Amino acid sequence: MLILTLVASLFVTLALGFYVLVGAPHQAINRAFAAFVGLMILWIAKDLAFWGFHDAGAEADWWATASFLIGIGVQFSLLLFSQVFPENNPPDWRRIGLYTLPLVALLPLLFRGMFWEYIGFHKAAGGEQFEVRLRPAAFVFGAYNYTILGLGVARLAGKYRQSRGTLRGQQVGAVLLGVAVTGVLVTIAYIILPLAGIYELMPYGSVFIVTGTLIYAYAIS
């Protein structure tokens, strides 16, 4: 069931990306959305590879590294989208580049496995059990991740206030709704519940992200 759900999520995301990009490939909005969708495809693919086909007792170092990398990429794609939508303005690459500077210090820690003590499956009384034991560096990276998300949301919220009551305002409002829905569901599945030792929703996190992608596509079209 999990594999079918992830495969379906993958195809839905592919279809959305193709639909939006082909509609106007020359527009910055559509290209920014395509970048977001590309990262979502990578996210779903790594979840499918790990949760669907992991070996017994498998460690999840590669999955965790990919999750951190793709996750921050998603936040930057939202920041990029917030700059170009809905006016179709060119992105401010210089400012985005400045926001990436903390990665110079954080990425070496990630690649050296200093974000966690252990991530993976281990044998338990009831069978296999997934477990995550994080180190402080992971929480620093998480705070940085949410900071980039907050910058994108703040920019979109400012545009919503300026264009409230217009068609553009409705479009920006739809994007903000998508961000809010996805952000809450992902935070619950990947952060709040795992901190309480509950990991059952983590394999289905991609489904929550697809929900937000559908709302983004609706706002653009």
PDB file of C-alpha atoms in Angstrom:
ATOM      1  CA  MET A   1       0.000   0.000   0.000  1.00  0.00           C
ATOM      2  CA  LEU A   2       2.811   2.414   0.885  1.00  0.00           C
ATOM      3  CA  ILE A   3       4.639   1.749  -2.382  1.00  0.00           C
ATOM      4  CA  LEU A   4       1.470   2.318  -4.424  1.00  0.00           C
ATOM      5  CA  THR A   5       0.775   5.549  -2.551  1.00  0.00           C
ATOM      6  CA  LEU A   6       4.288   6.887  -3.166  1.00  0.00           C
ATOM      7  CA  VAL A   7       4.254   5.844  -6.829  1.00  0.00           C
ATOM      8  CA  ALA A   8       0.890   7.586  -7.295  1.00  0.00           C
ATOM      9  CA  SER A   9       2.278  10.707  -5.589  1.00  0.00           C
ATOM     10  CA  LEU A  10       5.288  10.600  -7.910  1.00  0.00           C
ATOM     11  CA  PHE A  11       3.157  10.437 -11.060  1.00  0.00           C
ATOM     12  CA  VAL A  12       0.805  13.185  -9.855  1.00  0.00           C
ATOM     13  CA  THR A  13       3.777  15.461  -9.181  1.00  0.00           C
ATOM     14  CA  LEU A  14       5.325  14.681 -12.567  1.00  0.00           C
ATOM     15  CA  ALA A  15       2.051  15.445 -14.311  1.00  0.00           C
ATOM     16  CA  LEU A  16       1.637  18.753 -12.472  1.00  0.00           C
ATOM     17  CA  GLY A  17       5.169  19.859 -13.287  1.00  0.00           C
ATOM     18  CA  PHE A  18       4.757  18.953 -16.947  1.00  0.00           C
ATOM     19  CA  TYR A  19       1.385  20.700 -17.167  1.00  0.00           C
ATOM     20  CA  VAL A  20       2.586  23.973 -15.626  1.00  0.00           C
ATOM     21  CA  LEU A  21       5.977  24.126 -17.359  1.00  0.00           C
ATOM     22  CA  VAL A  22       4.697  23.275 -20.840  1.00  0.00           C
ATOM     23  CA  GLY A  23       1.942  25.882 -20.474  1.00  0.00           C
ATOM     24  CA  ALA A  24       4.490  28.754 -20.464  1.00  0.00           C
ATOM     25  CA  PRO A  25       8.125  27.565 -20.258  1.00  0.00           C
ATOM     26  CA  HIS A  26       9.450  31.076 -20.899  1.00  0.00           C
ATOM     27  CA  GLN A  27       7.869  32.581 -17.774  1.00  0.00           C
ATOM     28  CA  ALA A  28       9.857  32.858 -14.560  1.00  0.00           C
ATOM     29  CA  ILE A  29       6.834  31.734 -12.514  1.00  0.00           C
ATOM     30  CA  ASN A  30       6.506  28.482 -14.400  1.00  0.00           C
ATOM     31  CA  ARG A  31      10.244  27.796 -14.269  1.00  0.00           C
ATOM     32  CA  ALA A  32      10.285  28.446 -10.503  1.00  0.00           C
ATOM     33  CA  PHE A  33       7.377  26.055 -10.054  1.00  0.00           C
ATOM     34  CA  ALA A  34       9.193  23.483 -12.193  1.00  0.00           C
ATOM     35  CA  ALA A  35      12.229  23.774  -9.898  1.00  0.00           C
ATOM     36  CA  PHE A  36       9.969  23.160  -6.905  1.00  0.00           C
ATOM     37  CA  VAL A  37       8.351  20.159  -8.591  1.00  0.00           C
ATOM     38  CA  GLY A  38      11.759  18.737  -9.539  1.00  0.00           C
ATOM     39  CA  LEU A  39      12.788  18.783  -5.892  1.00  0.00           C
ATOM     40  CA  MET A  40       9.476  17.189  -4.902  1.00  0.00           C
ATOM     41  CA  ILE A  41      10.118  14.383  -7.375  1.00  0.00           C
ATOM     42  CA  LEU A  42      13.524  13.771  -5.796  1.00  0.00           C
ATOM     43  CA  TRP A  43      11.928  13.810  -2.341  1.00  0.00           C
ATOM     44  CA  ILE A  44       9.302  11.232  -3.275  1.00  0.00           C
ATOM     45  CA  ALA A  45      11.854   9.080  -5.116  1.00  0.00           C
ATOM     46  CA  LYS A  46      14.195   8.859  -2.114  1.00  0.00           C
ATOM     47  CA  ASP A  47      11.250   8.055   0.170  1.00  0.00           C
ATOM     48  CA  LEU A  48      10.104   5.359  -2.245  1.00  0.00           C
ATOM     49  CA  ALA A  49      13.611   3.876  -2.415  1.00  0.00           C
ATOM     50  CA  PHE A  50      14.066   3.862   1.357  1.00  0.00           C
ATOM     51  CA  TRP A  51      10.658   3.139   2.856  1.00  0.00           C
ATOM     52  CA  GLY A  52       9.571   0.828   0.080  1.00  0.00           C
ATOM     53  CA  PHE A  53      12.728  -1.241  -0.440  1.00  0.00           C
ATOM     54  CA  HIS A  54      14.958  -0.969   2.638  1.00  0.00           C
ATOM     55  CA  ASP A  55      16.840  -4.014   3.874  1.00  0.00           C
ATOM     56  CA  ALA A  56      16.158  -5.482   7.300  1.00  0.00           C
ATOM     57  CA  GLY A  57      17.980  -3.477   9.959  1.00  0.00           C
ATOM     58  CA  ALA A  58      19.022  -0.870   7.400  1.00  0.00           C
ATOM     59  CA  GLU A  59      20.633   2.357   8.541  1.00  0.00           C
ATOM     60  CA  ALA A  60      19.273   5.533   6.956  1.00  0.00           C
ATOM     61  CA  ASP A  61      22.313   7.795   6.697  1.00  0.00           C
ATOM     62  CA  TRP A  62      21.955   8.319   2.943  1.00  0.00           C
ATOM     63  CA  TRP A  63      18.210   8.929   3.300  1.00  0.00           C
ATOM     64  CA  ALA A  64      18.734  11.458   6.098  1.00  0.00           C
ATOM     65  CA  THR A  65      21.438  13.308   4.148  1.00  0.00           C
ATOM     66  CA  ALA A  66      19.218  13.469   1.068  1.00  0.00           C
ATOM     67  CA  SER A  67      16.264  14.623   3.182  1.00  0.00           C
ATOM     68  CA  PHE A  68      18.205  17.521   4.685  1.00  0.00           C
ATOM     69  CA  LEU A  69      19.582  18.569   1.285  1.00  0.00           C
ATOM     70  CA  ILE A  70      16.320  18.347  -0.620  1.00  0.00           C
ATOM     71  CA  GLY A  71      14.446  19.952   2.264  1.00  0.00           C
ATOM     72  CA  ILE A  72      16.547  23.117   2.225  1.00  0.00           C
ATOM     73  CA  GLY A  73      16.346  23.112  -1.565  1.00  0.00           C
ATOM     74  CA  VAL A  74      12.564  23.151  -1.314  1.00  0.00           C
ATOM     75  CA  GLN A  75      12.669  26.192   0.969  1.00  0.00           C
ATOM     76  CA  PHE A  76      14.915  28.054  -1.462  1.00  0.00           C
ATOM     77  CA  SER A  77      12.607  27.143  -4.334  1.00  0.00           C
ATOM     78  CA  LEU A  78       9.736  28.695  -2.360  1.00  0.00           C
ATOM     79  CA  LEU A  79      11.856  31.787  -1.716  1.00  0.00           C
ATOM     80  CA  LEU A  80      12.572  31.981  -5.442  1.00  0.00           C
ATOM     81  CA  PHE A  81       8.891  31.534  -6.233  1.00  0.00           C
ATOM     82  CA  SER A  82       7.937  34.286  -3.768  1.00  0.00           C
ATOM     83  CA  GLN A  83      10.166  36.712  -5.683  1.00  0.00           C
ATOM     84  CA  VAL A  84       8.705  36.044  -9.119  1.00  0.00           C
ATOM     85  CA  PHE A  85       5.030  35.356  -8.314  1.00  0.00           C
ATOM     86  CA  PRO A  86       2.597  36.702  -9.387  1.00  0.00           C
ATOM     87  CA  GLU A  87       4.294  39.584 -11.259  1.00  0.00           C
ATOM     88  CA  ASN A  88       6.650  37.298 -13.219  1.00  0.00           C
ATOM     89  CA  ASN A  89       9.601  39.419 -12.068  1.00  0.00           C
ATOM     90  CA  PRO A  90      13.196  38.203 -12.497  1.00  0.00           C
ATOM     91  CA  PRO A  91      14.570  36.654  -9.286  1.00  0.00           C
ATOM     92  CA  ASP A  92      17.082  38.466  -7.100  1.00  0.00           C
ATOM     93  CA  TRP A  93      19.902  35.931  -7.356  1.00  0.00           C
ATOM     94  CA  ARG A  94      22.294  38.077  -5.346  1.00  0.00           C
ATOM     95  CA  ARG A  95      20.014  38.122  -2.304  1.00  0.00           C
ATOM     96  CA  ILE A  96      19.281  34.418  -2.623  1.00  0.00           C
ATOM     97  CA  GLY A  97      23.030  33.789  -2.790  1.00  0.00           C
ATOM     98  CA  LEU A  98      23.538  35.696   0.456  1.00  0.00           C
ATOM     99  CA  TYR A  99      20.922  33.553   2.165  1.00  0.00           C
ATOM    100  CA  THR A 100      22.861  30.423   1.200  1.00  0.00           C
ATOM    101  CA  LEU A 101      26.027  31.485   3.077  1.00  0.00           C
ATOM    102  CA  PRO A 102      25.189  29.541   6.293  1.00  0.00           C
ATOM    103  CA  LEU A 103      25.359  26.378   4.202  1.00  0.00           C
ATOM    104  CA  VAL A 104      29.120  26.848   3.969  1.00  0.00           C
ATOM    105  CA  ALA A 105      29.309  25.928   7.661  1.00  0.00           C
ATOM    106  CA  LEU A 106      26.347  23.541   7.835  1.00  0.00           C
ATOM    107  CA  LEU A 107      26.878  21.277   4.831  1.00  0.00           C
ATOM    108  CA  PRO A 108      30.295  19.924   5.951  1.00  0.00           C
ATOM    109  CA  LEU A 109      28.677  18.892   9.246  1.00  0.00           C
ATOM    110  CA  LEU A 110      25.870  17.180   7.340  1.00  0.00           C
ATOM    111  CA  PHE A 111      28.206  15.260   5.044  1.00  0.00           C
ATOM    112  CA  ARG A 112      30.288  14.123   8.035  1.00  0.00           C
ATOM    113  CA  GLY A 113      27.173  12.670   9.668  1.00  0.00           C
ATOM    114  CA  MET A 114      27.239  15.107  12.589  1.00  0.00           C
ATOM    115  CA  PHE A 115      23.494  15.794  12.480  1.00  0.00           C
ATOM    116  CA  TRP A 116      22.523  12.509  14.110  1.00  0.00           C
ATOM    117  CA  GLU A 117      23.728   9.772  16.416  1.00  0.00           C
ATOM    118  CA  TYR A 118      21.627   7.115  14.707  1.00  0.00           C
ATOM    119  CA  ILE A 119      18.931   6.974  12.033  1.00  0.00           C
ATOM    120  CA  GLY A 120      17.576   3.684  10.796  1.00  0.00           C
ATOM    121  CA  PHE A 121      15.864   0.430  11.678  1.00  0.00           C
ATOM    122  CA  HIS A 122      16.730  -1.876  14.533  1.00  0.00           C
ATOM    123  CA  LYS A 123      15.263  -5.055  15.933  1.00  0.00           C
ATOM    124  CA  ALA A 124      12.644  -4.643  18.640  1.00  0.00           C
ATOM    125  CA  ALA A 125      10.280  -6.916  20.533  1.00  0.00           C
ATOM    126  CA  GLY A 126       7.502  -6.389  18.006  1.00  0.00           C
ATOM    127  CA  GLY A 127       9.777  -6.627  14.959  1.00  0.00           C
ATOM    128  CA  GLU A 128      11.633  -3.875  13.126  1.00  0.00           C
ATOM    129  CA  GLN A 129      11.448  -0.377  14.552  1.00  0.00           C
ATOM    130  CA  PHE A 130      12.580   2.918  13.038  1.00  0.00           C
ATOM    131  CA  GLU A 131      14.476   5.308  15.287  1.00  0.00           C
ATOM    132  CA  VAL A 132      15.990   8.781  15.014  1.00  0.00           C
ATOM    133  CA  ARG A 133      18.493  10.219  17.490  1.00  0.00           C
ATOM    134  CA  LEU A 134      19.532  13.729  16.459  1.00  0.00           C
ATOM    135  CA  ARG A 135      22.422  15.934  17.521  1.00  0.00           C
ATOM    136  CA  PRO A 136      22.212  19.715  18.164  1.00  0.00           C
ATOM    137  CA  ALA A 137      23.541  20.532  14.673  1.00  0.00           C
ATOM    138  CA  ALA A 138      20.362  19.056  13.168  1.00  0.00           C
ATOM    139  CA  PHE A 139      18.229  21.493  15.140  1.00  0.00           C
ATOM    140  CA  VAL A 140      20.411  24.411  14.003  1.00  0.00           C
ATOM    141  CA  PHE A 141      19.889  23.287  10.408  1.00  0.00           C
ATOM    142  CA  GLY A 142      16.167  22.958  11.078  1.00  0.00           C
ATOM    143  CA  ALA A 143      16.001  26.511  12.424  1.00  0.00           C
ATOM    144  CA  TYR A 144      17.812  27.727   9.297  1.00  0.00           C
ATOM    145  CA  ASN A 145      15.354  25.760   7.156  1.00  0.00           C
ATOM    146  CA  TYR A 146      12.367  27.409   8.820  1.00  0.00           C
ATOM    147  CA  THR A 147      14.039  30.824   8.560  1.00  0.00           C
ATOM    148  CA  ILE A 148      14.237  30.500   4.776  1.00  0.00           C
ATOM    149  CA  LEU A 149      10.634  29.309   4.749  1.00  0.00           C
ATOM    150  CA  GLY A 150       9.641  32.320   6.847  1.00  0.00           C
ATOM    151  CA  LEU A 151      11.353  34.721   4.428  1.00  0.00           C
ATOM    152  CA  GLY A 152       9.390  33.301   1.513  1.00  0.00           C
ATOM    153  CA  VAL A 153       6.104  33.357   3.423  1.00  0.00           C
ATOM    154  CA  ALA A 154       6.695  36.930   4.603  1.00  0.00           C
ATOM    155  CA  ARG A 155       7.283  38.089   1.047  1.00  0.00           C
ATOM    156  CA  LEU A 156       4.138  36.372  -0.196  1.00  0.00           C
ATOM    157  CA  ALA A 157       2.137  37.753   2.727  1.00  0.00           C
ATOM    158  CA  GLY A 158       3.290  41.268   1.823  1.00  0.00           C
ATOM    159  CA  LYS A 159       2.144  40.781  -1.757  1.00  0.00           C
ATOM    160  CA  TYR A 160      -1.179  39.430  -0.523  1.00  0.00           C
ATOM    161  CA  ARG A 161      -1.793  42.547   1.585  1.00  0.00           C
ATOM    162  CA  GLN A 162      -1.012  44.779  -1.396  1.00  0.00           C
ATOM    163  CA  SER A 163      -3.319  42.950  -3.815  1.00  0.00           C
ATOM    164  CA  ARG A 164      -6.098  41.774  -1.481  1.00  0.00           C
ATOM    165  CA  GLY A 165      -9.481  41.746  -3.213  1.00  0.00           C
ATOM    166  CA  THR A 166      -8.008  41.241  -6.698  1.00  0.00           C
ATOM    167  CA  LEU A 167      -7.391  38.133  -8.808  1.00  0.00           C
ATOM    168  CA  ARG A 168      -3.689  38.336  -7.971  1.00  0.00           C
ATOM    169  CA  GLY A 169      -4.556  38.518  -4.306  1.00  0.00           C
ATOM    170  CA  GLN A 170      -6.608  35.350  -4.622  1.00  0.00           C
ATOM    171  CA  GLN A 171      -3.710  33.604  -6.361  1.00  0.00           C
ATOM    172  CA  VAL A 172      -1.200  34.631  -3.704  1.00  0.00           C
ATOM    173  CA  GLY A 173      -3.687  33.660  -1.006  1.00  0.00           C
ATOM    174  CA  ALA A 174      -4.005  30.194  -2.544  1.00  0.00           C
ATOM    175  CA  VAL A 175      -0.228  29.772  -2.477  1.00  0.00           C
ATOM    176  CA  LEU A 176      -0.108  30.866   1.168  1.00  0.00           C
ATOM    177  CA  LEU A 177      -2.835  28.345   1.945  1.00  0.00           C
ATOM    178  CA  GLY A 178      -0.798  25.623   0.245  1.00  0.00           C
ATOM    179  CA  VAL A 179       2.309  26.579   2.217  1.00  0.00           C
ATOM    180  CA  ALA A 180       0.345  26.606   5.479  1.00  0.00           C
ATOM    181  CA  VAL A 181      -1.312  23.226   4.888  1.00  0.00           C
ATOM    182  CA  THR A 182       1.913  21.568   3.762  1.00  0.00           C
ATOM    183  CA  GLY A 183       3.990  23.202   6.490  1.00  0.00           C
ATOM    184  CA  VAL A 184       1.694  22.107   9.297  1.00  0.00           C
ATOM    185  CA  LEU A 185       1.337  18.519   8.056  1.00  0.00           C
ATOM    186  CA  VAL A 186       5.060  18.098   7.356  1.00  0.00           C
ATOM    187  CA  THR A 187       6.025  19.618  10.716  1.00  0.00           C
ATOM    188  CA  ILE A 188       3.736  17.178  12.490  1.00  0.00           C
ATOM    189  CA  ALA A 189       4.903  14.136  10.493  1.00  0.00           C
ATOM    190  CA  TYR A 190       8.645  14.868  10.429  1.00  0.00           C
ATOM    191  CA  ILE A 191       9.309  16.849  13.607  1.00  0.00           C
ATOM    192  CA  ILE A 192       6.646  16.883  16.321  1.00  0.00           C
ATOM    193  CA  LEU A 193       5.659  13.210  16.249  1.00  0.00           C
ATOM    194  CA  PRO A 194       9.231  11.863  15.771  1.00  0.00           C
ATOM    195  CA  LEU A 195      10.394  13.914  18.746  1.00  0.00           C
ATOM    196  CA  ALA A 196       7.766  11.989  20.716  1.00  0.00           C
ATOM    197  CA  GLY A 197       9.050   8.694  19.304  1.00  0.00           C
ATOM    198  CA  ILE A 198       6.186   8.293  16.807  1.00  0.00           C
ATOM    199  CA  TYR A 199       7.400   7.609  13.249  1.00  0.00           C
ATOM    200  CA  GLU A 200       4.358   6.056  11.573  1.00  0.00           C
ATOM    201  CA  LEU A 201       3.521   9.144   9.458  1.00  0.00           C
ATOM    202  CA  MET A 202       7.045   9.734   8.127  1.00  0.00           C
ATOM    203  CA  PRO A 203       6.725   7.331   5.170  1.00  0.00           C
ATOM    204  CA  TYR A 204       3.588   9.207   4.056  1.00  0.00           C
ATOM    205  CA  GLY A 205       5.079  12.701   4.268  1.00  0.00           C
ATOM    206  CA  SER A 206       5.327  12.883   0.478  1.00  0.00           C
ATOM    207  CA  VAL A 207       1.537  12.687   0.231  1.00  0.00           C
ATOM    208  CA  PHE A 208       1.242  15.826   2.367  1.00  0.00           C
ATOM    209  CA  ILE A 209       3.686  17.640   0.087  1.00  0.00           C
ATOM    210  CA  VAL A 210       1.702  16.656  -3.014  1.00  0.00           C
ATOM    211  CA  THR A 211      -1.348  18.292  -1.406  1.00  0.00           C
ATOM    212  CA  GLY A 212       0.505  21.603  -1.290  1.00  0.00           C
ATOM    213  CA  THR A 213       1.771  21.121  -4.854  1.00  0.00           C
ATOM    214  CA  LEU A 214      -1.814  20.752  -6.105  1.00  0.00           C
ATOM    215  CA  ILE A 215      -2.752  24.058  -4.465  1.00  0.00           C
ATOM    216  CA  TYR A 216       0.299  25.802  -5.991  1.00  0.00           C
ATOM    217  CA  ALA A 217      -0.616  24.517  -9.444  1.00  0.00           C
ATOM    218  CA  TYR A 218      -4.181  25.764  -9.006  1.00  0.00           C
ATOM    219  CA  ALA A 219      -2.900  29.233  -8.075  1.00  0.00           C
ATOM    220  CA  ILE A 220      -0.688  29.452 -11.152  1.00  0.00           C
ATOM    221  CA  SER A 221      -3.193  28.125 -13.688  1.00  0.00           C
TER     222      SER A 221
END
